[in-house]
Amino acid sequence: MSGGWSLRDQYAISGVGATDFSRDSGRTPLTLACEASLAAIADAGLAVEDIDGVVRADYDSVQPGDLAHGLGLPNLRYWGTSGIGGAAPCGMVGQAVAAVAAGLATNIVVFRALNGRSGLRLGRGSAVQRAASRPVGGNGGYEEFFLPYGLIAPGQMFALLARRHMAEFGTAAEDLRAIALVARRRANANPAAQMCARPLTEADYEGARMISEPLRLFDFCLETDGACAVVVTSTERALDGPNPPALVRAVAQGSGPRPQAGTFLTALMRDELLTQPSAAVAELLYQRGGLGPADIDVAQLYDCFTITVLLQLEDYGFCAKGEGGPFASSGALDLDGSLPFNTAGGNLSEGYLHGMSHVLEGVRQIRGTSTSQVTGARTCLVTSGIPAATSALLLRAA
Amino acid sequence: MTAHPDAPVPVTTDLDTGGFWQAAAHNRLALRACLDCGTVLHLPKVMCHRCRSTRSGWREIEPVGTLASWTVVRAALHPAFPPPYTIVLVELDAAPGARLIGYLDGAPDLAMGQPMRATFQQVRDQVTLVQWSPLPAVISGPSPDSLVPDLS
């Protein structure tokens, strides 16, 4: 009935916090993590002493103990890590929910901090940067089947999927363009978005340089310095806070029926190229939440690339497999469409916080405080990254 | 294409994957397969995910495939790979579902489903990459079935 999930709406996000998003923060990831966490704790109406748990992302340089040391947490009694990479954020929230439900902690800070532009740029291929001159691969990572051939970056992998989608289903560059343009319009209304003051036209998109065909510059997200954090606690406690909580209706993680090792390139070796782990996660999430795609008022979809959004539109059931292109071009994703998406601008135009900013914007929609508020939004889908595995949340108003 | 001095080269001694590279050094294409149930284990690993046997070995595979996707890279990311160059994703005819990557200079004309044939590019002493070249038309001659061991 509910997939074994019995915690529907009983746990919540009670606070959200973020730093500024920039190309060069001038601070360490630890400082960024502390700033975002403090903001989230204050937003939840709590003090540092109230925080007894920390959940981080596997790609984060900040360890739980680092954050505890940085903030001076005197009562840390639970910590955990989730991943992989951009797949982490919704699963991190789920891990915090489980820990609070089990009585292991009371108020948990969940964070992601990175100097993703001025430091290690994931978009340029982190494995090849780490490898330097030594041989690549081994130990179950399988980089040896990809990096020696010049396949080193996530954008190249998603370009291969985009080309395949175009060939199989007739998806057009204009469909990807529609996704980029909607995300940019939402960023133009969001003062915190890096692209707030930068409108994007169809001509700008078409005229931008090709990076990895068929993907152009504006099909790629904005590598970013910054941090985001949320506080997870029981709904009962969250309702005592100064701001409306976002209830966790359901959360799900999954790697799909044919798991792959490695990080992202290995997804090219799965039986099915164009169905992502999102399809399995969607089924579980909807089952746990007792809801379906028609119940979603607004969606925050992980968007490292435009094609990433298009694949999820299909996997989360907003349209049939192969129909993602026409759906994206139909206007459905715009603020007055049937599925307003990435209302803060997303990875594409707000900033690439590796999926964590999507959780924050989901909370703002539930609170009614988004800079592109969807009128009467009560249910928000939030998704985290693909392709290796993924996670997702259904957030609900109390 | 000659190997750039800064090009990433594969580890060839990994216990799961090393056999692929050892075969490539002899200009042969080999995939790991379960000795008990025959399942092709690609990407290579000792344990069979179907029957959980740890008895696996290397089977030579006819070095032909079809083009499952490609991308022309126009942005420079690494000194060993000056753009433009093309990354190909090739599905092996004799092991459906098993795919390999290849590198092509420039931006050659390609078509989805195009037949591809493996070539062997020695990049270091004892290190050879399996590369893929487009074939102009469907291959004539013996069918792959008659050349390849049964992998069921």
XYZ file of C-alpha atoms in Angstrom:
550
model
C 0.000 0.000 0.000
C 2.628 2.508 1.079
C 5.709 0.450 0.219
C 6.507 -0.254 3.860
C 6.769 3.454 4.542
C 4.840 4.403 7.665
C 6.173 7.887 8.386
C 3.990 9.864 5.980
C 3.938 13.558 6.987
C 5.330 12.833 10.458
C 8.736 14.422 9.833
C 9.509 17.747 8.267
C 11.994 20.322 7.121
C 11.718 23.108 9.683
C 14.451 25.456 8.480
C 16.392 26.340 5.349
C 19.556 28.354 4.856
C 21.969 29.238 2.069
C 25.021 31.348 1.385
C 25.361 33.629 -1.592
C 26.039 31.751 -4.849
C 29.102 32.920 -6.779
C 31.998 32.020 -9.061
C 34.544 32.646 -6.321
C 33.353 32.559 -2.732
C 36.667 33.520 -1.180
C 35.851 31.154 1.719
C 36.496 27.496 2.448
C 33.730 24.924 1.987
C 33.751 24.589 5.781
C 33.007 28.287 6.246
C 30.274 28.062 3.596
C 28.777 24.981 5.305
C 28.784 26.733 8.668
C 27.145 29.867 7.264
C 24.363 27.928 5.521
C 23.813 25.709 8.562
C 23.573 28.655 10.946
C 21.038 30.280 8.645
C 18.968 27.081 8.547
C 19.130 26.668 12.324
C 17.964 30.250 12.849
C 15.208 29.803 10.262
C 13.998 26.792 12.241
C 13.907 28.924 15.381
C 16.602 26.796 17.003
C 19.957 27.363 18.654
C 23.203 25.568 17.828
C 22.797 23.592 21.051
C 19.561 22.075 19.704
C 21.353 20.373 16.792
C 22.360 16.807 17.624
C 22.770 15.324 14.157
C 24.545 16.067 10.870
C 24.103 14.495 7.423
C 26.503 15.314 4.593
C 27.048 14.327 0.951
C 29.773 11.904 -0.090
C 31.307 14.420 -2.504
C 31.530 17.094 0.212
C 34.972 17.959 1.574
C 33.350 18.848 4.904
C 33.045 15.878 7.242
C 30.428 15.735 10.024
C 33.102 16.352 12.623
C 34.366 19.357 10.669
C 30.942 20.975 10.776
C 30.524 20.116 14.456
C 33.898 21.653 15.177
C 33.168 24.671 13.000
C 29.818 25.420 14.610
C 30.801 24.269 18.081
C 28.031 21.668 18.326
C 28.068 20.471 21.941
C 25.508 17.692 21.502
C 26.389 15.794 18.313
C 25.153 12.211 18.631
C 24.272 11.182 15.074
C 26.009 11.663 11.736
C 25.781 10.114 8.324
C 26.732 10.420 4.686
C 24.714 9.805 1.555
C 25.483 9.802 -2.143
C 26.353 9.328 -4.826
C 27.272 12.813 -5.953
C 24.227 14.740 -7.102
C 21.973 11.824 -6.196
C 22.529 12.663 -2.533
C 20.312 15.532 -1.358
C 16.819 14.000 -1.166
C 18.335 10.799 0.211
C 20.189 12.866 2.810
C 16.859 14.263 3.979
C 15.494 10.721 4.078
C 18.433 9.580 6.154
C 17.800 12.401 8.620
C 14.094 11.498 8.791
C 14.991 7.893 9.550
C 17.455 8.905 12.242
C 14.964 11.204 13.954
C 12.238 8.564 13.670
C 14.557 5.997 15.256
C 15.277 8.302 18.150
C 18.938 8.684 17.241
C 18.682 12.473 17.052
C 16.162 15.287 17.416
C 17.181 18.092 15.067
C 19.498 17.227 12.183
C 21.360 19.618 9.910
C 21.601 18.348 6.320
C 24.062 20.317 4.202
C 26.028 20.542 0.955
C 28.944 22.952 0.545
C 31.330 23.296 -2.363
C 33.609 25.657 -4.205
C 32.339 24.101 -7.402
C 33.597 26.920 -9.631
C 36.749 28.268 -8.009
C 37.825 24.824 -6.736
C 37.405 21.352 -8.207
C 35.088 21.705 -11.207
C 33.005 18.553 -11.496
C 31.965 19.535 -15.013
C 35.517 19.148 -16.240
C 35.732 15.548 -15.080
C 36.835 15.017 -11.499
C 38.314 11.542 -12.067
C 40.649 12.716 -14.800
C 41.750 15.665 -12.674
C 42.487 13.399 -9.708
C 44.282 10.869 -11.903
C 46.957 13.309 -13.101
C 49.544 11.175 -14.897
C 49.061 7.767 -13.312
C 47.025 5.004 -14.980
C 43.272 5.369 -14.516
C 40.690 2.890 -13.313
C 40.643 -0.293 -11.303
C 39.100 -0.975 -7.924
C 35.576 -1.109 -9.290
C 35.473 2.452 -10.650
C 35.886 1.417 -14.302
C 37.370 4.747 -15.414
C 39.762 2.750 -17.628
C 36.906 2.078 -20.073
C 36.113 5.772 -20.530
C 38.840 8.289 -19.685
C 41.482 7.005 -22.164
C 38.980 7.688 -24.970
C 38.401 11.344 -24.091
C 35.085 10.590 -22.374
C 35.855 12.388 -19.143
C 33.024 14.773 -18.261
C 29.359 14.421 -17.294
C 28.262 16.670 -20.169
C 29.761 14.289 -22.714
C 27.903 11.357 -21.180
C 24.602 13.244 -21.214
C 25.309 14.348 -24.793
C 25.423 10.673 -25.778
C 22.030 10.161 -24.109
C 20.610 13.290 -25.765
C 21.727 12.139 -29.215
C 20.178 8.744 -28.592
C 16.906 10.295 -27.412
C 16.810 12.464 -30.526
C 17.392 9.459 -32.771
C 14.836 7.226 -31.085
C 12.068 9.723 -30.435
C 12.666 12.720 -32.689
C 13.476 14.992 -29.767
C 14.712 18.356 -31.036
C 17.211 20.950 -29.868
C 14.217 23.271 -29.487
C 12.858 20.986 -26.752
C 16.070 21.297 -24.763
C 16.041 25.022 -25.429
C 12.577 25.315 -23.890
C 13.920 23.813 -20.651
C 16.866 26.228 -20.537
C 14.660 29.241 -21.224
C 12.071 28.419 -18.551
C 14.800 27.892 -15.937
C 16.323 31.224 -16.892
C 12.999 33.072 -16.577
C 12.614 31.770 -13.033
C 16.201 32.845 -12.238
C 15.460 36.309 -13.617
C 12.882 36.710 -10.817
C 15.197 35.352 -8.101
C 17.689 37.876 -6.680
C 19.777 35.012 -5.236
C 20.235 33.414 -8.663
C 23.515 33.997 -10.440
C 21.645 34.594 -13.702
C 19.073 36.944 -12.155
C 20.065 39.907 -14.311
C 20.769 37.892 -17.456
C 17.770 37.191 -19.672
C 18.158 34.347 -22.184
C 16.542 34.475 -25.609
C 16.038 31.763 -28.202
C 18.702 33.497 -30.293
C 21.132 33.530 -27.357
C 20.628 29.797 -26.934
C 21.058 29.033 -30.635
C 24.087 31.297 -30.942
C 25.928 29.877 -27.937
C 28.899 27.655 -28.534
C 28.505 23.928 -28.906
C 30.204 22.078 -26.056
C 29.492 18.421 -26.792
C 27.008 17.894 -29.619
C 24.056 18.146 -29.419
C 24.481 20.047 -26.131
C 25.305 23.752 -26.209
C 26.531 26.099 -23.515
C 23.086 26.786 -22.070
C 22.266 23.094 -21.841
C 24.925 23.000 -19.114
C 24.448 24.052 -15.489
C 26.366 26.774 -13.688
C 29.271 25.495 -11.662
C 29.019 27.417 -8.411
C 30.612 28.235 -5.074
C 28.165 28.140 -2.166
C 26.325 26.065 0.384
C 22.776 25.062 1.297
C 21.435 23.479 4.465
C 18.138 22.372 5.980
C 17.019 21.255 9.427
C 15.047 18.006 9.678
C 12.936 17.225 12.748
C 9.544 15.841 13.729
C 6.477 17.578 12.320
C 5.262 18.080 15.874
C 8.382 20.068 16.784
C 8.515 21.790 13.411
C 5.025 23.194 13.927
C 6.351 25.064 16.979
C 8.905 26.893 14.816
C 8.611 30.426 13.478
C 8.126 29.345 9.846
C 5.746 26.892 8.205
C 7.344 23.445 7.897
C 7.476 21.377 4.731
C 6.223 17.911 5.624
C 8.046 14.931 4.169
C 5.139 13.105 2.596
C 7.501 10.504 1.170
C 11.129 9.958 0.310
C 12.756 7.318 -1.866
C 16.182 6.252 -3.044
C 16.988 3.709 -5.712
C 19.450 2.454 -8.241
C 16.948 0.759 -10.511
C 16.710 -2.871 -11.579
C 20.197 -3.014 -13.131
C 22.613 -1.194 -10.793
C 25.918 0.082 -12.099
C 29.209 0.562 -10.334
C 31.152 3.769 -10.607
C 29.905 7.311 -10.689
C 28.238 8.427 -13.914
C 30.008 7.213 -17.063
C 29.170 3.611 -16.211
C 25.485 4.406 -16.784
C 26.271 4.040 -20.485
C 26.609 0.313 -19.814
C 23.133 -0.253 -18.391
C 20.721 -2.345 -20.441
C 18.421 0.626 -20.948
C 20.064 3.918 -21.894
C 17.107 6.264 -21.734
C 15.248 5.042 -18.649
C 17.048 6.253 -15.546
C 16.886 5.024 -11.931
C 14.335 7.841 -11.617
C 11.646 5.523 -13.011
C 12.034 3.027 -10.157
C 12.319 5.812 -7.582
C 9.195 7.510 -8.945
C 7.159 4.340 -8.569
C 8.326 3.851 -4.976
C 7.935 7.520 -4.082
C 4.377 7.750 -5.401
C 3.477 4.483 -3.663
C 4.867 5.723 -0.363
C 3.206 9.104 -0.705
C -0.150 7.807 -1.931
C 0.105 10.391 -4.692
C 0.813 10.445 -8.404
C 2.137 12.795 -11.030
C -1.244 14.491 -11.372
C -1.061 15.557 -7.715
C 2.208 17.472 -8.132
C 1.666 21.254 -8.048
C 5.280 22.225 -8.681
C 8.516 20.316 -9.278
C 12.178 20.955 -8.528
C 13.912 18.613 -10.978
C 17.650 18.005 -10.848
C 19.069 19.765 -13.867
C 22.793 19.340 -14.342
C 21.845 19.473 -18.032
C 18.637 20.193 -19.921
C 18.456 16.595 -21.126
C 18.540 15.459 -17.485
C 15.211 17.231 -16.951
C 13.697 15.795 -20.111
C 14.517 12.221 -19.087
C 12.977 12.751 -15.648
C 9.767 14.210 -17.076
C 9.238 10.793 -18.622
C 10.490 8.718 -15.694
C 8.317 10.566 -13.145
C 5.275 9.982 -15.307
C 4.441 13.509 -16.438
C 4.449 12.221 -20.007
C 5.049 8.929 -21.790
C 8.536 7.626 -22.621
C 9.699 9.492 -25.685
C 7.257 12.373 -25.183
C 9.589 14.465 -23.020
C 10.502 16.736 -25.913
C 7.000 17.789 -26.951
C 6.008 18.043 -23.263
C 8.911 20.398 -22.514
C 8.077 22.519 -25.555
C 4.377 22.675 -24.754
C 4.674 25.382 -22.103
C 3.836 22.891 -19.350
C 6.992 23.761 -17.418
C 6.316 27.481 -17.278
C 4.865 29.202 -14.240
C 1.336 29.026 -15.640
C 1.758 25.519 -17.041
C 0.635 22.190 -15.656
C 4.036 21.486 -14.072
C 5.918 24.659 -13.098
C 9.529 23.568 -12.600
C 12.732 24.826 -10.990
C 11.132 27.986 -9.728
C 14.402 29.402 -8.353
C 16.265 28.781 -11.610
C 17.760 25.397 -10.750
C 21.271 24.157 -11.416
C 20.991 25.691 -14.879
C 20.414 29.307 -13.869
C 20.384 29.732 -10.084
C 23.510 27.732 -9.296
C 24.849 24.224 -9.185
C 24.655 23.275 -5.506
C 24.651 19.640 -6.581
C 20.889 19.356 -6.044
C 20.646 20.793 -2.545
C 19.143 24.126 -3.632
C 16.265 22.153 -5.129
C 15.300 20.988 -1.627
C 15.364 24.566 -0.335
C 13.198 25.830 -3.176
C 10.760 22.985 -2.587
C 10.364 24.201 0.996
C 9.840 27.791 -0.165
C 7.046 26.688 -2.500
C 5.335 24.866 0.350
C 5.715 27.955 2.555
C 4.511 30.281 -0.181
C 7.719 32.312 -0.175
C 9.250 31.550 -3.582
C 10.197 34.448 -5.831
C 8.148 32.573 -8.452
C 5.412 31.284 -6.210
C 2.945 28.806 -7.663
C -0.433 29.888 -6.356
C -1.848 27.434 -3.881
C 1.051 24.993 -4.139
C 0.602 22.242 -1.558
C 2.615 19.370 -3.049
C 6.133 19.692 -4.431
C 8.252 17.005 -6.060
C 11.983 17.400 -5.486
C 14.442 15.163 -7.312
C 18.157 14.611 -6.999
C 20.750 13.668 -9.559
C 21.057 10.896 -12.103
C 22.413 8.678 -13.629
C 24.186 6.271 -11.255
C 21.290 6.182 -8.790
C 18.868 8.781 -7.543
C 16.575 9.984 -4.770
C 13.439 12.097 -4.525
C 11.107 13.770 -2.048
C 7.458 14.662 -1.920
C 6.988 17.757 0.235
C 3.553 18.798 1.497
C 2.043 21.734 3.292
C 0.825 21.060 6.832
C 45.942 9.125 -33.722
C 49.137 8.819 -31.741
C 48.913 8.704 -27.974
C 49.437 12.067 -26.323
C 51.986 11.943 -23.476
C 49.383 13.316 -21.061
C 46.578 10.982 -22.188
C 45.031 8.900 -19.413
C 46.052 5.275 -19.857
C 44.155 2.333 -18.407
C 45.219 0.270 -15.434
C 45.877 -3.146 -16.989
C 46.424 -5.223 -13.863
C 43.109 -4.888 -12.023
C 41.791 -8.295 -10.908
C 38.335 -7.599 -12.364
C 39.225 -5.830 -15.604
C 42.849 -6.692 -16.415
C 42.017 -9.518 -18.811
C 40.322 -7.088 -21.193
C 43.553 -5.108 -21.529
C 45.749 -8.161 -21.700
C 43.643 -9.404 -24.624
C 43.770 -5.961 -26.240
C 47.584 -6.036 -26.047
C 47.318 -9.095 -28.322
C 44.927 -7.273 -30.673
C 41.972 -9.275 -29.447
C 38.622 -8.247 -28.024
C 37.611 -10.257 -24.975
C 34.791 -9.930 -22.482
C 34.485 -11.553 -19.108
C 31.773 -14.204 -18.915
C 30.489 -16.504 -16.206
C 31.795 -20.054 -16.619
C 28.719 -21.481 -14.895
C 25.772 -19.687 -16.500
C 27.401 -17.951 -19.473
C 26.257 -14.416 -18.608
C 28.500 -11.742 -20.073
C 29.933 -9.760 -17.167
C 30.470 -6.312 -18.589
C 31.739 -4.057 -17.146
C 34.084 -6.869 -16.119
C 33.910 -8.300 -12.614
C 34.639 -11.668 -11.103
C 31.263 -12.293 -9.510
C 28.319 -13.173 -11.719
C 25.341 -10.960 -10.863
C 22.983 -13.591 -12.268
C 24.079 -16.842 -10.582
C 26.585 -15.415 -8.037
C 29.297 -17.748 -9.209
C 32.859 -16.508 -8.867
C 34.034 -18.751 -11.697
C 34.462 -16.467 -14.674
C 36.846 -16.235 -17.576
C 37.608 -14.300 -20.749
C 35.883 -15.060 -24.033
C 37.109 -13.725 -27.337
C 34.426 -11.710 -29.083
C 34.104 -10.884 -32.775
C 35.266 -7.242 -32.879
C 32.216 -5.815 -34.621
C 29.381 -3.695 -33.300
C 26.845 -1.038 -34.107
C 26.870 2.653 -33.252
C 24.535 3.288 -30.308
C 25.350 6.993 -29.979
C 28.081 9.543 -30.495
C 29.011 13.101 -29.575
C 31.348 15.553 -31.233
C 33.263 17.319 -28.469
C 33.847 20.978 -29.323
C 35.171 22.266 -25.998
C 38.689 21.605 -24.762
C 38.776 19.892 -21.382
C 42.081 18.034 -21.390
C 45.409 18.635 -23.200
C 45.414 15.096 -24.587
C 42.084 15.637 -26.349
C 42.114 18.793 -28.478
C 38.695 19.459 -30.049
C 37.020 18.627 -32.198
C 36.958 14.923 -31.534
C 34.225 12.316 -31.474
C 33.275 9.866 -28.736
C 31.441 6.779 -29.990
C 29.296 4.373 -27.991
C 29.330 0.965 -29.649
C 27.086 -1.988 -28.875
C 28.751 -5.338 -29.548
C 26.921 -7.485 -32.083
C 27.973 -10.726 -30.384
C 27.067 -9.588 -26.870
C 23.872 -7.500 -27.013
C 23.781 -4.944 -24.210
C 27.565 -4.858 -23.842
C 28.950 -1.526 -24.993
C 32.390 0.022 -25.400
C 33.644 3.544 -25.971
C 35.885 4.704 -28.778
C 37.674 7.871 -29.845
C 37.716 9.276 -33.372
C 39.679 12.304 -34.556
C 37.623 15.234 -35.781
C 33.940 15.072 -36.640
C 33.386 12.213 -39.102
C 29.993 11.575 -40.671
C 28.199 8.977 -38.566
C 24.729 7.478 -38.425
C 22.864 5.734 -35.635
C 23.127 1.968 -36.068
C 26.159 2.221 -38.327
C 28.356 -0.892 -38.341
C 31.623 -0.433 -36.479
C 34.771 -2.517 -36.330
C 37.344 -2.608 -33.556
C 40.897 -1.482 -34.147
C 43.767 -1.803 -31.735
C 45.849 1.208 -30.795
C 49.005 0.646 -28.814
C 49.494 3.673 -26.588
C 52.275 2.466 -24.294
C 54.460 -0.594 -23.989
C 51.994 -3.407 -23.197
C 49.024 -1.000 -23.207
C 46.618 -1.121 -26.147
C 43.250 0.601 -26.466
C 40.342 -1.007 -28.285
C 39.134 1.679 -30.703
C 36.229 1.700 -33.153
C 36.086 2.683 -36.821
C 32.935 3.154 -38.836
C 32.341 0.700 -41.656
C 30.701 2.071 -44.789
C 28.157 -0.691 -45.173
C 26.842 -3.825 -43.548
C 29.624 -6.378 -43.383
C 29.489 -9.283 -45.802
C 30.939 -12.675 -45.114
C 30.355 -15.101 -42.303
C 27.677 -14.091 -39.815
C 28.931 -13.224 -36.352
C 27.145 -16.320 -35.028
C 29.550 -18.578 -36.844
C 32.608 -16.866 -35.417
C 31.769 -16.254 -31.807
C 31.572 -18.681 -28.920
C 28.093 -19.189 -27.567
C 27.677 -16.858 -24.586
C 23.968 -17.651 -24.162
